[in-house]
Tab-separated table of C-alpha atoms in Angstrom:
chain	number	residue	atom	x	y	z
F	380	MET	CA	-67.780	-8.485	-59.495
F	381	SER	CA	-71.384	-9.120	-60.587
F	382	ASP	CA	-74.449	-7.374	-59.272
F	383	ALA	CA	-75.646	-10.697	-57.832
F	384	GLN	CA	-72.780	-10.608	-55.362
F	385	LEU	CA	-73.600	-7.135	-54.154
F	386	ALA	CA	-76.063	-6.508	-51.330
F	387	PRO	CA	-79.701	-6.306	-52.480
F	388	ILE	CA	-81.238	-2.929	-53.275
F	389	ASP	CA	-84.382	-1.630	-51.583
F	390	ASP	CA	-86.432	1.075	-53.317
F	391	SER	CA	-89.381	0.963	-50.922
F	392	ILE	CA	-87.960	2.316	-47.653
F	393	THR	CA	-88.461	6.078	-47.525
F	394	ILE	CA	-86.705	8.717	-45.449
F	395	ASN	CA	-90.076	9.743	-44.039
F	396	GLN	CA	-90.693	6.202	-42.784
F	397	LEU	CA	-87.307	6.252	-41.077
F	398	ILE	CA	-88.097	9.588	-39.457
F	399	LEU	CA	-91.516	8.499	-38.183
F	400	ASP	CA	-90.868	4.936	-36.967
F	401	PRO	CA	-87.693	3.143	-38.060
F	402	TYR	CA	-87.681	0.338	-35.481
F	403	PRO	CA	-90.079	-2.082	-37.255
F	404	ILE	CA	-87.988	-1.629	-40.397
F	405	TYR	CA	-84.761	-2.370	-38.530
F	406	GLN	CA	-86.310	-5.411	-36.858
F	407	ARG	CA	-87.257	-6.812	-40.262
F	408	LEU	CA	-83.837	-6.093	-41.721
F	409	ARG	CA	-82.001	-7.770	-38.829
F	410	ALA	CA	-84.032	-10.913	-39.443
F	411	GLU	CA	-84.181	-10.904	-43.241
F	412	GLN	CA	-81.542	-8.644	-44.777
F	413	PRO	CA	-78.977	-7.155	-42.355
F	414	VAL	CA	-76.897	-5.767	-45.246
F	415	LEU	CA	-79.065	-3.744	-47.616
F	416	ARG	CA	-78.551	-0.910	-50.091
F	417	VAL	CA	-81.278	1.667	-49.420
F	418	THR	CA	-81.898	3.875	-52.425
F	419	SER	CA	-83.611	6.773	-50.644
F	420	VAL	CA	-80.641	7.314	-48.317
F	421	GLY	CA	-77.910	6.318	-50.764
F	422	ARG	CA	-76.236	4.080	-48.184
F	423	THR	CA	-75.725	0.400	-47.438
F	424	PHE	CA	-77.519	-0.225	-44.144
F	425	LEU	CA	-75.850	-2.423	-41.535
F	426	THR	CA	-78.335	-3.400	-38.827
F	427	LYS	CA	-76.595	-6.127	-36.775
F	428	ALA	CA	-74.572	-5.176	-33.692
F	429	SER	CA	-71.496	-7.197	-34.658
F	430	ASP	CA	-71.320	-5.445	-38.053
F	431	THR	CA	-71.789	-1.924	-36.725
F	432	ALA	CA	-69.123	-2.473	-34.055
F	433	MET	CA	-66.711	-3.958	-36.580
F	434	VAL	CA	-67.048	-0.963	-38.887
F	435	LYS	CA	-66.544	1.601	-36.118
F	436	ASP	CA	-63.484	-0.262	-34.841
F	437	ASN	CA	-61.790	-0.267	-38.288
F	438	PRO	CA	-61.354	3.364	-39.374
F	439	GLU	CA	-58.653	2.465	-41.907
F	440	LEU	CA	-61.131	0.407	-43.927
F	441	PHE	CA	-64.259	2.375	-43.023
F	442	SER	CA	-63.363	6.047	-43.063
F	443	SER	CA	-65.324	8.860	-41.466
F	444	ASP	CA	-64.279	11.063	-44.393
F	445	ASP	CA	-67.404	10.522	-46.454
F	446	PRO	CA	-67.518	13.178	-49.219
F	447	ASN	CA	-71.171	12.438	-49.917
F	448	THR	CA	-72.538	13.372	-46.514
F	449	PRO	CA	-74.633	16.567	-46.213
F	450	MET	CA	-72.719	17.449	-43.030
F	451	LYS	CA	-69.963	19.427	-44.764
F	452	ARG	CA	-72.536	21.526	-46.611
F	453	ALA	CA	-74.594	22.080	-43.454
F	454	PHE	CA	-71.648	23.063	-41.262
F	455	LEU	CA	-69.713	24.842	-44.027
F	456	ALA	CA	-66.658	22.993	-42.722
F	457	HIS	CA	-64.798	19.718	-42.881
F	458	THR	CA	-65.350	18.842	-39.235
F	459	LEU	CA	-63.501	16.407	-36.985
F	460	MET	CA	-66.512	14.080	-37.304
F	461	ARG	CA	-65.415	13.482	-40.883
F	462	LYS	CA	-61.709	12.983	-40.161
F	463	ASP	CA	-59.618	9.965	-39.190
F	464	GLY	CA	-56.203	9.172	-37.789
F	465	GLU	CA	-53.912	11.954	-36.647
F	466	ALA	CA	-56.095	14.741	-38.074
F	467	HIS	CA	-59.058	13.537	-36.032
F	468	ARG	CA	-56.990	12.806	-32.931
F	469	ARG	CA	-55.365	16.255	-32.881
F	470	GLU	CA	-58.648	18.147	-33.183
F	471	ARG	CA	-60.418	15.912	-30.689
F	472	MET	CA	-57.617	16.152	-28.137
F	473	ALA	CA	-57.463	19.931	-28.515
F	474	MET	CA	-60.726	20.230	-26.580
F	475	MET	CA	-60.717	17.051	-24.476
F	476	ALA	CA	-59.253	18.695	-21.369
F	477	SER	CA	-62.613	20.422	-20.903
F	478	LEU	CA	-64.433	17.060	-21.050
F	479	MET	CA	-62.175	14.915	-18.860
F	480	PRO	CA	-63.777	13.228	-15.806
F	481	LYS	CA	-61.820	15.408	-13.371
F	482	THR	CA	-63.055	18.595	-15.044
F	483	ILE	CA	-66.592	17.273	-15.178
F	484	ILE	CA	-66.606	16.352	-11.490
F	485	ASN	CA	-64.853	19.462	-10.203
F	486	TYR	CA	-66.236	22.149	-12.503
F	487	TRP	CA	-69.161	21.190	-14.705
F	488	ALA	CA	-71.125	18.952	-12.318
F	489	PRO	CA	-71.439	21.618	-9.578
F	490	MET	CA	-72.464	24.169	-12.214
F	491	TYR	CA	-75.017	21.774	-13.687
F	492	GLU	CA	-76.438	21.079	-10.240
F	493	LYS	CA	-77.082	24.808	-9.803
F	494	PHE	CA	-78.738	24.997	-13.216
F	495	ALA	CA	-80.841	21.922	-12.414
F	496	GLU	CA	-82.061	23.498	-9.179
F	497	GLU	CA	-82.866	26.716	-11.037
F	498	TYR	CA	-84.655	25.177	-14.005
F	499	ILE	CA	-86.547	22.569	-11.984
F	500	GLY	CA	-87.410	25.237	-9.418
F	501	GLN	CA	-89.224	27.202	-12.113
F	502	LEU	CA	-91.571	24.316	-12.943
F	503	PRO	CA	-95.117	24.838	-11.589
F	504	ARG	CA	-96.288	22.137	-9.221
F	505	GLY	CA	-99.724	20.706	-9.995
F	506	GLU	CA	-99.723	21.805	-13.633
F	507	THR	CA	-99.116	19.901	-16.853
F	508	VAL	CA	-95.912	21.006	-18.564
F	509	ASP	CA	-94.300	19.843	-21.798
F	510	LEU	CA	-90.821	18.946	-20.534
F	511	PHE	CA	-89.363	19.106	-24.047
F	512	GLY	CA	-89.474	22.899	-24.067
F	513	GLY	CA	-90.057	23.377	-20.362
F	514	LEU	CA	-86.908	21.686	-19.092
F	515	ALA	CA	-84.951	19.238	-21.257
F	516	GLY	CA	-84.114	21.517	-24.181
F	517	PRO	CA	-83.300	24.694	-22.237
F	518	ILE	CA	-81.083	23.074	-19.588
F	519	ALA	CA	-79.190	21.067	-22.214
F	520	ALA	CA	-78.615	24.272	-24.168
F	521	ARG	CA	-77.501	26.250	-21.124
F	522	MET	CA	-74.953	23.659	-20.050
F	523	LEU	CA	-73.654	23.217	-23.579
F	524	GLY	CA	-73.141	26.962	-23.904
F	525	GLU	CA	-71.088	27.019	-20.705
F	526	ILE	CA	-68.974	23.980	-21.575
F	527	MET	CA	-68.244	25.241	-25.072
F	528	GLY	CA	-67.318	28.750	-23.910
F	529	ILE	CA	-70.218	30.673	-25.457
F	530	PRO	CA	-72.335	31.436	-22.361
F	531	ASP	CA	-73.823	34.591	-23.891
F	532	ALA	CA	-75.716	32.555	-26.486
F	533	THR	CA	-79.304	32.251	-25.262
F	534	ASP	CA	-81.086	28.949	-24.656
F	535	ASP	CA	-83.366	29.668	-27.616
F	536	GLU	CA	-80.467	30.512	-29.933
F	537	LEU	CA	-78.532	27.376	-29.024
F	538	GLN	CA	-81.559	25.142	-29.483
F	539	ARG	CA	-82.371	26.704	-32.836
F	540	TRP	CA	-78.775	26.425	-34.048
F	541	SER	CA	-78.635	22.800	-32.936
F	542	GLN	CA	-81.828	21.820	-34.736
F	543	VAL	CA	-80.851	23.668	-37.907
F	544	LEU	CA	-77.469	21.894	-37.996
F	545	ILE	CA	-79.117	18.536	-37.359
F	546	ASP	CA	-81.644	19.141	-40.116
F	547	GLY	CA	-78.883	20.126	-42.511
F	548	ALA	CA	-76.588	17.223	-41.650
F	549	GLY	CA	-79.490	14.809	-42.095
F	550	ASN	CA	-80.663	16.372	-45.350
F	551	PHE	CA	-79.927	13.290	-47.431
F	552	GLY	CA	-82.458	14.449	-49.987
F	553	TRP	CA	-80.299	17.582	-50.498
F	554	ARG	CA	-83.268	19.941	-50.356
F	555	PRO	CA	-82.240	23.643	-50.516
F	556	GLU	CA	-84.342	24.905	-47.587
F	557	PRO	CA	-82.409	23.204	-44.741
F	558	PHE	CA	-79.138	24.528	-46.146
F	559	ALA	CA	-80.513	28.067	-46.386
F	560	ASP	CA	-81.391	27.851	-42.693
F	561	SER	CA	-77.994	26.409	-41.768
F	562	ASP	CA	-76.193	29.168	-43.710
F	563	LYS	CA	-77.969	31.777	-41.598
F	564	ALA	CA	-77.222	29.900	-38.372
F	565	ASN	CA	-73.565	29.477	-39.327
F	566	ALA	CA	-73.161	33.229	-39.715
F	567	GLU	CA	-74.712	33.806	-36.284
F	568	MET	CA	-72.545	31.148	-34.637
F	569	ASP	CA	-69.382	32.526	-36.261
F	570	ARG	CA	-70.024	35.963	-34.777
F	571	CYS	CA	-70.744	34.522	-31.336
F	572	ILE	CA	-67.680	32.256	-31.260
F	573	HIS	CA	-65.285	34.961	-32.477
F	574	ALA	CA	-66.551	37.389	-29.841
F	575	ASN	CA	-66.099	34.833	-27.061
F	576	ALA	CA	-62.648	33.895	-28.334
F	577	GLU	CA	-61.499	37.463	-27.726
F	578	ARG	CA	-62.989	37.372	-24.233
F	579	LEU	CA	-61.348	34.043	-23.369
F	580	LYS	CA	-57.909	35.127	-24.547
F	581	ALA	CA	-57.975	37.678	-21.743
F	582	ALA	CA	-59.767	35.528	-19.150
F	583	PRO	CA	-59.267	31.766	-19.738
F	584	ASP	CA	-61.560	29.185	-18.143
F	585	PRO	CA	-62.093	25.376	-18.459
F	586	SER	CA	-64.431	25.708	-21.474
F	587	ALA	CA	-63.656	23.928	-24.729
F	588	LEU	CA	-63.061	27.137	-26.668
F	589	SER	CA	-60.712	28.441	-23.992
F	590	VAL	CA	-58.799	25.159	-23.808
F	591	MET	CA	-58.338	25.131	-27.584
F	592	LEU	CA	-57.124	28.741	-27.601
F	593	GLN	CA	-54.584	28.085	-24.851
F	594	GLN	CA	-52.825	25.185	-26.595
F	595	ASP	CA	-49.077	25.613	-27.159
F	596	ASN	CA	-49.609	24.614	-30.777
F	597	PRO	CA	-53.271	25.447	-31.347
F	598	ILE	CA	-55.346	24.122	-34.197
F	599	ALA	CA	-56.592	26.631	-36.766
F	600	MET	CA	-59.331	28.979	-35.626
F	601	SER	CA	-61.571	27.666	-38.404
F	602	GLN	CA	-61.323	24.201	-36.891
F	603	MET	CA	-61.996	25.489	-33.387
F	604	ILE	CA	-65.190	26.997	-34.742
F	605	SER	CA	-66.196	23.772	-36.501
F	606	ASN	CA	-65.530	21.822	-33.276
F	607	ILE	CA	-67.847	24.114	-31.357
F	608	LYS	CA	-70.494	23.720	-34.064
F	609	ILE	CA	-70.236	19.929	-33.916
F	610	ALA	CA	-70.834	20.130	-30.173
F	611	ILE	CA	-73.826	22.427	-30.692
F	612	GLY	CA	-75.242	20.053	-33.290
F	613	GLY	CA	-75.002	16.949	-31.105
F	614	GLY	CA	-74.472	18.175	-27.566
F	615	ILE	CA	-77.959	19.567	-27.018
F	616	ASN	CA	-80.213	16.968	-28.578
F	617	GLU	CA	-78.322	14.036	-27.040
F	618	PRO	CA	-78.850	14.883	-23.331
F	619	ARG	CA	-82.262	16.403	-24.110
F	620	ASP	CA	-83.526	13.325	-25.923
F	621	ALA	CA	-81.904	10.957	-23.420
F	622	LEU	CA	-83.671	12.680	-20.519
F	623	LEU	CA	-87.068	12.646	-22.216
F	624	THR	CA	-86.687	9.021	-23.319
F	625	ILE	CA	-85.718	7.883	-19.824
F	626	LEU	CA	-88.591	9.815	-18.259
F	627	TYR	CA	-91.030	8.203	-20.686
F	628	GLY	CA	-89.560	4.769	-19.954
F	629	LEU	CA	-89.785	5.196	-16.190
F	630	LEU	CA	-93.190	6.888	-16.095
F	631	THR	CA	-94.775	4.222	-18.290
F	632	ASN	CA	-93.211	1.474	-16.147
F	633	PRO	CA	-94.015	2.518	-12.567
F	634	ASP	CA	-92.813	-0.793	-11.108
F	635	GLN	CA	-89.361	-0.149	-12.560
F	636	LEU	CA	-89.445	3.446	-11.334
F	637	GLU	CA	-90.003	2.264	-7.763
F	638	VAL	CA	-87.016	-0.075	-7.988
F	639	VAL	CA	-84.864	2.721	-9.389
F	640	LYS	CA	-85.870	5.029	-6.547
F	641	GLN	CA	-85.456	2.446	-3.802
F	642	GLU	CA	-82.157	1.023	-5.045
F	643	ASN	CA	-80.706	4.241	-6.493
F	644	LYS	CA	-80.437	2.720	-9.967
F	645	TRP	CA	-80.329	6.030	-11.814
F	646	ALA	CA	-77.240	5.002	-13.774
F	647	ALA	CA	-79.019	1.866	-14.977
F	648	ALA	CA	-82.082	3.934	-15.902
F	649	PHE	CA	-79.847	6.169	-18.004
F	650	GLU	CA	-78.027	3.349	-19.820
F	651	GLU	CA	-81.247	1.484	-20.594
F	652	GLY	CA	-82.844	4.662	-21.898
F	653	VAL	CA	-80.117	5.408	-24.427
F	654	ARG	CA	-80.041	1.744	-25.456
F	655	TRP	CA	-83.809	1.666	-25.917
F	656	VAL	CA	-83.947	4.771	-28.117
F	657	ALA	CA	-80.437	5.794	-29.081
F	658	PRO	CA	-80.241	9.612	-29.323
F	659	ILE	CA	-77.708	9.271	-32.173
F	660	GLN	CA	-79.231	6.602	-34.383
F	661	VAL	CA	-76.951	6.236	-37.410
F	662	SER	CA	-73.475	7.019	-38.736
F	663	SER	CA	-71.932	6.933	-42.222
F	664	ARG	CA	-68.560	5.463	-43.194
F	665	LEU	CA	-66.761	5.512	-46.568
F	666	VAL	CA	-65.350	2.156	-47.694
F	667	THR	CA	-61.676	2.663	-48.611
F	668	ALA	CA	-61.033	-0.765	-50.185
F	669	ASP	CA	-63.096	-3.647	-51.515
F	670	THR	CA	-64.315	-5.784	-48.633
F	671	THR	CA	-66.965	-8.323	-47.663
F	672	ILE	CA	-69.687	-8.152	-45.027
F	673	ARG	CA	-71.871	-11.215	-44.501
F	674	ASP	CA	-70.763	-12.655	-47.853
F	675	TYR	CA	-71.756	-9.516	-49.742
F	676	HIS	CA	-69.216	-7.590	-51.765
F	677	ILE	CA	-68.878	-4.017	-50.482
F	678	PRO	CA	-66.922	-2.093	-53.132
F	679	GLN	CA	-64.395	0.642	-52.525
F	680	GLY	CA	-66.156	4.002	-52.623
F	681	ASP	CA	-69.433	2.663	-51.238
F	682	THR	CA	-70.891	4.307	-48.129
F	683	VAL	CA	-72.103	2.062	-45.360
F	684	MET	CA	-74.433	3.305	-42.649
F	685	THR	CA	-74.065	1.777	-39.216
F	686	ILE	CA	-77.481	1.742	-37.564
F	687	GLN	CA	-76.650	2.072	-33.857
F	688	ALA	CA	-80.372	2.184	-33.100
F	689	SER	CA	-80.737	-1.285	-34.596
F	690	ALA	CA	-77.563	-2.618	-32.966
F	691	CYS	CA	-79.021	-1.629	-29.593
F	692	HIS	CA	-82.076	-3.798	-30.373
F	693	ASP	CA	-80.191	-6.825	-31.662
F	694	GLU	CA	-82.025	-9.952	-30.466
F	695	GLU	CA	-78.713	-11.784	-30.171
F	696	LEU	CA	-77.825	-9.454	-27.300
F	697	TYR	CA	-81.143	-8.442	-25.722
F	698	ASP	CA	-84.372	-10.161	-24.739
F	699	GLU	CA	-87.418	-8.137	-25.807
F	700	PRO	CA	-85.209	-5.250	-26.953
F	701	GLU	CA	-88.209	-3.121	-27.957
F	702	LYS	CA	-89.155	-2.766	-24.276
F	703	TYR	CA	-87.651	-0.364	-21.751
F	704	ASN	CA	-86.374	-2.601	-18.958
F	705	VAL	CA	-84.003	-1.063	-16.454
F	706	LEU	CA	-83.682	-4.480	-14.757
F	707	ARG	CA	-82.295	-6.333	-17.788
F	708	ASN	CA	-78.963	-8.096	-17.331
F	709	ASN	CA	-77.175	-6.587	-20.330
F	710	LEU	CA	-76.992	-2.806	-20.197
F	711	LYS	CA	-74.042	-2.521	-22.593
F	712	HIS	CA	-74.856	-0.752	-25.839
F	713	GLN	CA	-73.540	1.168	-28.851
F	714	ALA	CA	-75.623	4.309	-28.318
F	715	PHE	CA	-72.473	6.410	-27.900
F	716	GLY	CA	-70.653	4.588	-30.685
F	717	ASN	CA	-67.298	2.904	-30.307
F	718	GLY	CA	-63.803	3.200	-31.688
F	719	PRO	CA	-61.977	6.514	-32.225
F	720	HIS	CA	-65.222	8.449	-32.666
F	721	PHE	CA	-66.786	7.332	-29.380
F	722	CYS	CA	-69.004	10.230	-28.263
F	723	ALA	CA	-66.898	12.814	-26.435
F	724	GLY	CA	-69.912	14.007	-24.469
F	725	ALA	CA	-70.912	10.604	-23.088
F	726	HIS	CA	-69.359	11.178	-19.666
F	727	VAL	CA	-70.982	14.604	-19.389
F	728	SER	CA	-74.426	13.164	-20.183
F	729	ARG	CA	-74.021	10.304	-17.741
F	730	ARG	CA	-72.982	12.624	-14.936
F	731	THR	CA	-75.422	15.466	-15.560
F	732	VAL	CA	-78.565	13.697	-16.747
F	733	GLY	CA	-78.101	10.339	-15.036
F	734	ALA	CA	-76.557	11.307	-11.709
F	735	ILE	CA	-77.963	14.816	-11.132
F	736	LEU	CA	-81.063	15.773	-13.088
F	737	LEU	CA	-83.107	12.554	-12.929
F	738	PRO	CA	-82.964	12.035	-9.143
F	739	MET	CA	-83.453	15.758	-8.490
F	740	LEU	CA	-86.518	15.879	-10.731
F	741	PHE	CA	-88.157	12.879	-9.058
F	742	ASP	CA	-87.239	14.194	-5.629
F	743	ARG	CA	-89.155	17.412	-6.326
F	744	PHE	CA	-92.042	15.767	-8.208
F	745	PRO	CA	-92.208	12.191	-6.864
F	746	ASP	CA	-95.704	11.519	-8.242
F	747	MET	CA	-95.457	13.134	-11.665
F	748	LYS	CA	-97.311	11.377	-14.458
F	749	ILE	CA	-97.434	11.545	-18.238
F	750	ALA	CA	-100.681	13.260	-19.152
F	751	ASP	CA	-101.348	10.766	-21.960
F	752	PRO	CA	-98.635	8.414	-23.278
F	753	LEU	CA	-100.410	8.248	-26.634
F	754	MET	CA	-99.917	11.996	-27.101
F	755	VAL	CA	-96.122	11.649	-27.032
F	756	GLN	CA	-94.614	11.833	-30.521
F	757	TRP	CA	-91.236	10.386	-31.499
F	758	ARG	CA	-89.286	11.655	-34.487
F	759	GLY	CA	-85.890	11.359	-36.101
F	760	PHE	CA	-83.725	9.248	-38.402
F	761	GLY	CA	-80.201	10.509	-37.672
F	762	PHE	CA	-81.099	11.744	-34.176
F	763	ARG	CA	-84.193	10.541	-32.347
F	764	GLY	CA	-86.274	11.274	-29.270
F	765	PRO	CA	-89.676	12.512	-28.123
F	766	ILE	CA	-90.584	15.898	-29.563
F	767	ASN	CA	-93.037	16.464	-26.720
F	768	LEU	CA	-93.545	15.081	-23.218
F	769	PRO	CA	-96.567	16.572	-21.408
F	770	VAL	CA	-96.196	15.664	-17.728
F	771	LYS	CA	-98.374	16.559	-14.759
F	772	LEU	CA	-95.989	17.698	-12.038
F	773	MET	CA	-97.018	16.326	-8.662
């Protein structure tokens, strides 16, 4: 197989560009080169929705077990996110009872509603507050701690652990500093999880850690710990970033906000928000056998990167995809992935952020406004969202 038959190589796209503003790059690639080997990331980018869906739906050919990802080094574990088939299914199912719709409705939703009332109730009316640190991050951390079975971890600890794991897992440049930070966080998380495991053996509850411990044939404790860490790494930033993105979308489109309020379209506001700026932007898959994508040879051992963020902006599926439009006809998206690794926390986010927090926040502060939309900064390549959202609460 000659080099001419391989996908082209790009040496110009930098990781920093992808962190700061990847969407213009993805738009260009969808139009000009939807299959591209990107040197800085060491992956073959796939930017069209049909290609990303195809890869996720074929785990035998496109394996999650990518040995070149920084995730294993960051988490100090071979997590279920990097497993396929029965190994993945067993670990995923070990904790799924805590995330089933019935458990969410009967146990977690009422708890989240109490947290929402508490955290929103602490916000000062008439003042400008950055909702990144003032609401979205802390409440996401608190609920994640409860669901995972580590309620004694503080909001600050959980947020720090989450960001450190994200930074490590996205450290495609393999810099030593992010791994030094993740090593420290791993030691702290290990102590916390072990202590709560002893507590839950004596007093079980619906949390993920408790459910895993109570299995008739439980998975290894090391894998329970890695499952909890995976949830910490993704289960805080996803609802946090989704909330902030949706708020930005609604507050900068007041006509849409009025329709959402009048017609109770909070679910649509949620789905459009995560389509518009997908909280989880990319995923890696190891190619297990020679294959072809769009007439390009993809050799065995290559690593493809499905760009969900780009798939959610594919012009073949969406008109003006770069705009937040809660009234668009097509609200289907790949923001939560698809296939066996479909995001386990999707239903929790939809229920808590979409059905509870958004309407409660606007009920308390019906006239809140973004202090200055131009002040809002967006960051992230693997995970993305606003890193600040100053809002005047009225």
